[in-house]
């Protein structure tokens, strides 16, 4: 089921909301009350030259330290295609614990899942782009709920 009634002005609402002084105070943002720049999703003000080229070493450290990790991607994500994430995971050379299979939500295929040894799970979400909760809120909630309750995603409709 496709998400319905997504407001195309959502970005404007988020921008306005996150620039409200009471919101910034509540989330402990802009505690110095700098008025030079508004909050925005991306900015050229800060140039990050010290970021990691890949998160694979961090992911490897988490998996090796027995932290349960679920990664997810939308099927139609043009920014970070799920095929690229799967290829990156392949560089870690982890054994498969559970083969690639569909998972279900409300009687439909919600996406696909593969589990690797070391407690790393990769999940795709059908019909979602880069912003999975905005594109497929029901499927996103199901995914997060199953992660938090440590229950497997349904393998039957």
mmCIF file of C-alpha atoms in Angstrom:
data_model
loop_
_atom_site.group_PDB
_atom_site.id
_atom_site.type_symbol
_atom_site.label_atom_id
_atom_site.label_comp_id
_atom_site.label_asym_id
_atom_site.label_seq_id
_atom_site.Cartn_x
_atom_site.Cartn_y
_atom_site.Cartn_z
ATOM 1 C CA UNK A 1 0.000 0.000 0.000
ATOM 2 C CA UNK A 2 1.437 3.380 -1.002
ATOM 3 C CA UNK A 3 1.513 6.217 1.497
ATOM 4 C CA UNK A 4 -1.302 8.643 0.806
ATOM 5 C CA UNK A 5 -1.691 12.350 1.345
ATOM 6 C CA UNK A 6 1.972 13.219 1.716
ATOM 7 C CA UNK A 7 2.122 16.981 1.912
ATOM 8 C CA UNK A 8 4.654 18.369 -0.610
ATOM 9 C CA UNK A 9 5.226 21.308 1.759
ATOM 10 C CA UNK A 10 6.490 19.040 4.550
ATOM 11 C CA UNK A 11 10.029 20.408 4.205
ATOM 12 C CA UNK A 12 8.750 23.946 4.819
ATOM 13 C CA UNK A 13 6.899 22.863 7.954
ATOM 14 C CA UNK A 14 9.979 21.090 9.315
ATOM 15 C CA UNK A 15 12.117 24.162 8.568
ATOM 16 C CA UNK A 16 9.679 26.485 10.346
ATOM 17 C CA UNK A 17 9.213 24.120 13.288
ATOM 18 C CA UNK A 18 12.925 23.490 13.907
ATOM 19 C CA UNK A 19 13.639 27.229 13.839
ATOM 20 C CA UNK A 20 11.118 28.016 16.584
ATOM 21 C CA UNK A 21 13.023 29.223 19.683
ATOM 22 C CA UNK A 22 10.934 27.032 22.018
ATOM 23 C CA UNK A 23 11.661 23.929 19.914
ATOM 24 C CA UNK A 24 15.380 24.668 19.805
ATOM 25 C CA UNK A 25 15.347 25.163 23.574
ATOM 26 C CA UNK A 26 13.467 21.893 24.142
ATOM 27 C CA UNK A 27 15.941 19.855 22.070
ATOM 28 C CA UNK A 28 18.976 21.762 23.386
ATOM 29 C CA UNK A 29 19.849 23.100 19.940
ATOM 30 C CA UNK A 30 21.377 26.497 19.264
ATOM 31 C CA UNK A 31 22.006 26.972 22.973
ATOM 32 C CA UNK A 32 24.168 30.031 22.236
ATOM 33 C CA UNK A 33 21.276 31.719 20.379
ATOM 34 C CA UNK A 34 23.298 32.400 17.237
ATOM 35 C CA UNK A 35 21.085 34.384 14.893
ATOM 36 C CA UNK A 36 23.395 34.223 11.865
ATOM 37 C CA UNK A 37 22.013 31.038 10.404
ATOM 38 C CA UNK A 38 18.669 29.274 10.485
ATOM 39 C CA UNK A 39 18.429 25.536 10.871
ATOM 40 C CA UNK A 40 18.373 23.849 7.487
ATOM 41 C CA UNK A 41 18.728 20.231 6.381
ATOM 42 C CA UNK A 42 21.949 20.852 4.423
ATOM 43 C CA UNK A 43 24.378 23.736 4.652
ATOM 44 C CA UNK A 44 27.613 24.938 3.096
ATOM 45 C CA UNK A 45 28.454 26.832 6.301
ATOM 46 C CA UNK A 46 30.129 23.802 7.865
ATOM 47 C CA UNK A 47 32.543 21.980 5.603
ATOM 48 C CA UNK A 48 33.060 18.458 6.888
ATOM 49 C CA UNK A 49 36.446 17.274 5.726
ATOM 50 C CA UNK A 50 36.969 14.790 8.523
ATOM 51 C CA UNK A 51 34.137 12.377 7.787
ATOM 52 C CA UNK A 52 34.757 8.728 7.088
ATOM 53 C CA UNK A 53 34.726 7.640 3.464
ATOM 54 C CA UNK A 54 32.879 4.506 4.570
ATOM 55 C CA UNK A 55 31.074 3.393 7.689
ATOM 56 C CA UNK A 56 32.089 -0.247 7.157
ATOM 57 C CA UNK A 57 34.840 -0.159 9.854
ATOM 58 C CA UNK A 58 32.344 1.264 12.374
ATOM 59 C CA UNK A 59 29.771 -1.313 11.359
ATOM 60 C CA UNK A 60 32.370 -4.076 11.708
ATOM 61 C CA UNK A 61 33.217 -2.829 15.210
ATOM 62 C CA UNK A 62 29.543 -2.849 16.222
ATOM 63 C CA UNK A 63 28.975 -6.342 14.858
ATOM 64 C CA UNK A 64 32.174 -7.645 16.487
ATOM 65 C CA UNK A 65 31.099 -6.178 19.832
ATOM 66 C CA UNK A 66 27.840 -8.134 19.696
ATOM 67 C CA UNK A 67 25.609 -5.115 19.157
ATOM 68 C CA UNK A 68 22.417 -5.991 17.269
ATOM 69 C CA UNK A 69 22.289 -3.922 14.082
ATOM 70 C CA UNK A 70 19.472 -3.520 11.571
ATOM 71 C CA UNK A 71 20.157 -1.494 8.442
ATOM 72 C CA UNK A 72 17.324 -0.590 6.098
ATOM 73 C CA UNK A 73 16.874 0.995 2.696
ATOM 74 C CA UNK A 74 13.936 2.014 0.574
ATOM 75 C CA UNK A 75 13.591 0.109 -2.706
ATOM 76 C CA UNK A 76 13.389 3.299 -4.722
ATOM 77 C CA UNK A 77 15.995 5.343 -2.839
ATOM 78 C CA UNK A 78 17.887 7.330 -5.471
ATOM 79 C CA UNK A 79 20.385 8.733 -2.978
ATOM 80 C CA UNK A 80 21.559 5.492 -1.346
ATOM 81 C CA UNK A 81 20.330 2.592 -3.497
ATOM 82 C CA UNK A 82 19.755 -0.623 -1.564
ATOM 83 C CA UNK A 83 21.917 -2.455 -4.106
ATOM 84 C CA UNK A 84 24.882 -0.270 -3.102
ATOM 85 C CA UNK A 85 24.280 -0.949 0.585
ATOM 86 C CA UNK A 86 24.089 -4.669 -0.100
ATOM 87 C CA UNK A 87 27.328 -4.501 -2.128
ATOM 88 C CA UNK A 88 29.024 -2.621 0.731
ATOM 89 C CA UNK A 89 27.867 -5.249 3.204
ATOM 90 C CA UNK A 90 29.347 -7.847 0.863
ATOM 91 C CA UNK A 91 32.801 -6.341 1.414
ATOM 92 C CA UNK A 92 32.518 -7.381 5.072
ATOM 93 C CA UNK A 93 32.516 -11.047 3.968
ATOM 94 C CA UNK A 94 30.037 -12.098 6.652
ATOM 95 C CA UNK A 95 28.331 -15.467 6.525
ATOM 96 C CA UNK A 96 24.622 -15.492 5.852
ATOM 97 C CA UNK A 97 22.490 -16.641 8.764
ATOM 98 C CA UNK A 98 19.115 -16.367 6.971
ATOM 99 C CA UNK A 99 18.743 -16.119 3.198
ATOM 100 C CA UNK A 100 17.199 -13.168 1.377
ATOM 101 C CA UNK A 101 13.417 -13.475 1.758
ATOM 102 C CA UNK A 102 10.311 -11.304 1.598
ATOM 103 C CA UNK A 103 8.749 -9.890 4.755
ATOM 104 C CA UNK A 104 5.095 -8.936 4.982
ATOM 105 C CA UNK A 105 3.018 -6.063 6.274
ATOM 106 C CA UNK A 106 -0.782 -5.901 6.087
ATOM 107 C CA UNK A 107 -0.942 -8.858 3.696
ATOM 108 C CA UNK A 108 1.567 -7.432 1.201
ATOM 109 C CA UNK A 109 5.277 -7.819 0.660
ATOM 110 C CA UNK A 110 6.769 -5.077 2.832
ATOM 111 C CA UNK A 111 10.249 -5.595 1.413
ATOM 112 C CA UNK A 112 13.051 -8.101 1.729
ATOM 113 C CA UNK A 113 15.364 -9.143 4.539
ATOM 114 C CA UNK A 114 18.696 -10.900 4.876
ATOM 115 C CA UNK A 115 20.340 -11.771 8.182
ATOM 116 C CA UNK A 116 24.083 -12.168 8.592
ATOM 117 C CA UNK A 117 25.983 -13.971 11.329
ATOM 118 C CA UNK A 118 27.077 -11.489 13.938
ATOM 119 C CA UNK A 119 23.530 -10.120 14.395
ATOM 120 C CA UNK A 120 23.469 -7.779 11.404
ATOM 121 C CA UNK A 121 20.177 -7.605 9.523
ATOM 122 C CA UNK A 122 19.621 -5.804 6.235
ATOM 123 C CA UNK A 123 16.021 -4.896 5.380
ATOM 124 C CA UNK A 124 14.531 -3.225 2.332
ATOM 125 C CA UNK A 125 11.198 -1.411 2.345
ATOM 126 C CA UNK A 126 9.049 -1.727 -0.768
ATOM 127 C CA UNK A 127 7.696 1.514 -2.174
ATOM 128 C CA UNK A 128 9.970 3.722 -0.060
ATOM 129 C CA UNK A 129 12.611 6.201 -1.123
ATOM 130 C CA UNK A 130 15.314 7.801 1.013
ATOM 131 C CA UNK A 131 12.881 8.924 3.711
ATOM 132 C CA UNK A 132 11.309 5.557 4.549
ATOM 133 C CA UNK A 133 9.021 6.778 7.387
ATOM 134 C CA UNK A 134 7.615 9.539 5.161
ATOM 135 C CA UNK A 135 7.130 7.278 2.141
ATOM 136 C CA UNK A 136 5.904 4.131 3.900
ATOM 137 C CA UNK A 137 4.937 4.988 7.500
ATOM 138 C CA UNK A 138 3.133 1.703 8.197
ATOM 139 C CA UNK A 139 5.991 -0.436 6.942
ATOM 140 C CA UNK A 140 8.525 1.752 8.771
ATOM 141 C CA UNK A 141 6.594 1.382 12.028
ATOM 142 C CA UNK A 142 6.418 -2.377 11.554
ATOM 143 C CA UNK A 143 10.162 -2.522 10.934
ATOM 144 C CA UNK A 144 11.009 -0.448 14.015
ATOM 145 C CA UNK A 145 8.475 -2.281 16.199
ATOM 146 C CA UNK A 146 9.929 -5.671 15.303
ATOM 147 C CA UNK A 147 13.447 -4.385 15.960
ATOM 148 C CA UNK A 148 12.506 -3.006 19.387
ATOM 149 C CA UNK A 149 10.576 -6.116 20.425
ATOM 150 C CA UNK A 150 13.297 -8.432 19.071
ATOM 151 C CA UNK A 151 10.755 -10.292 16.943
ATOM 152 C CA UNK A 152 11.334 -11.386 13.359
ATOM 153 C CA UNK A 153 9.576 -9.620 10.525
ATOM 154 C CA UNK A 154 6.629 -11.747 9.327
ATOM 155 C CA UNK A 155 7.480 -14.251 6.596
ATOM 156 C CA UNK A 156 3.844 -14.880 5.626
ATOM 157 C CA UNK A 157 1.024 -12.543 4.540
#
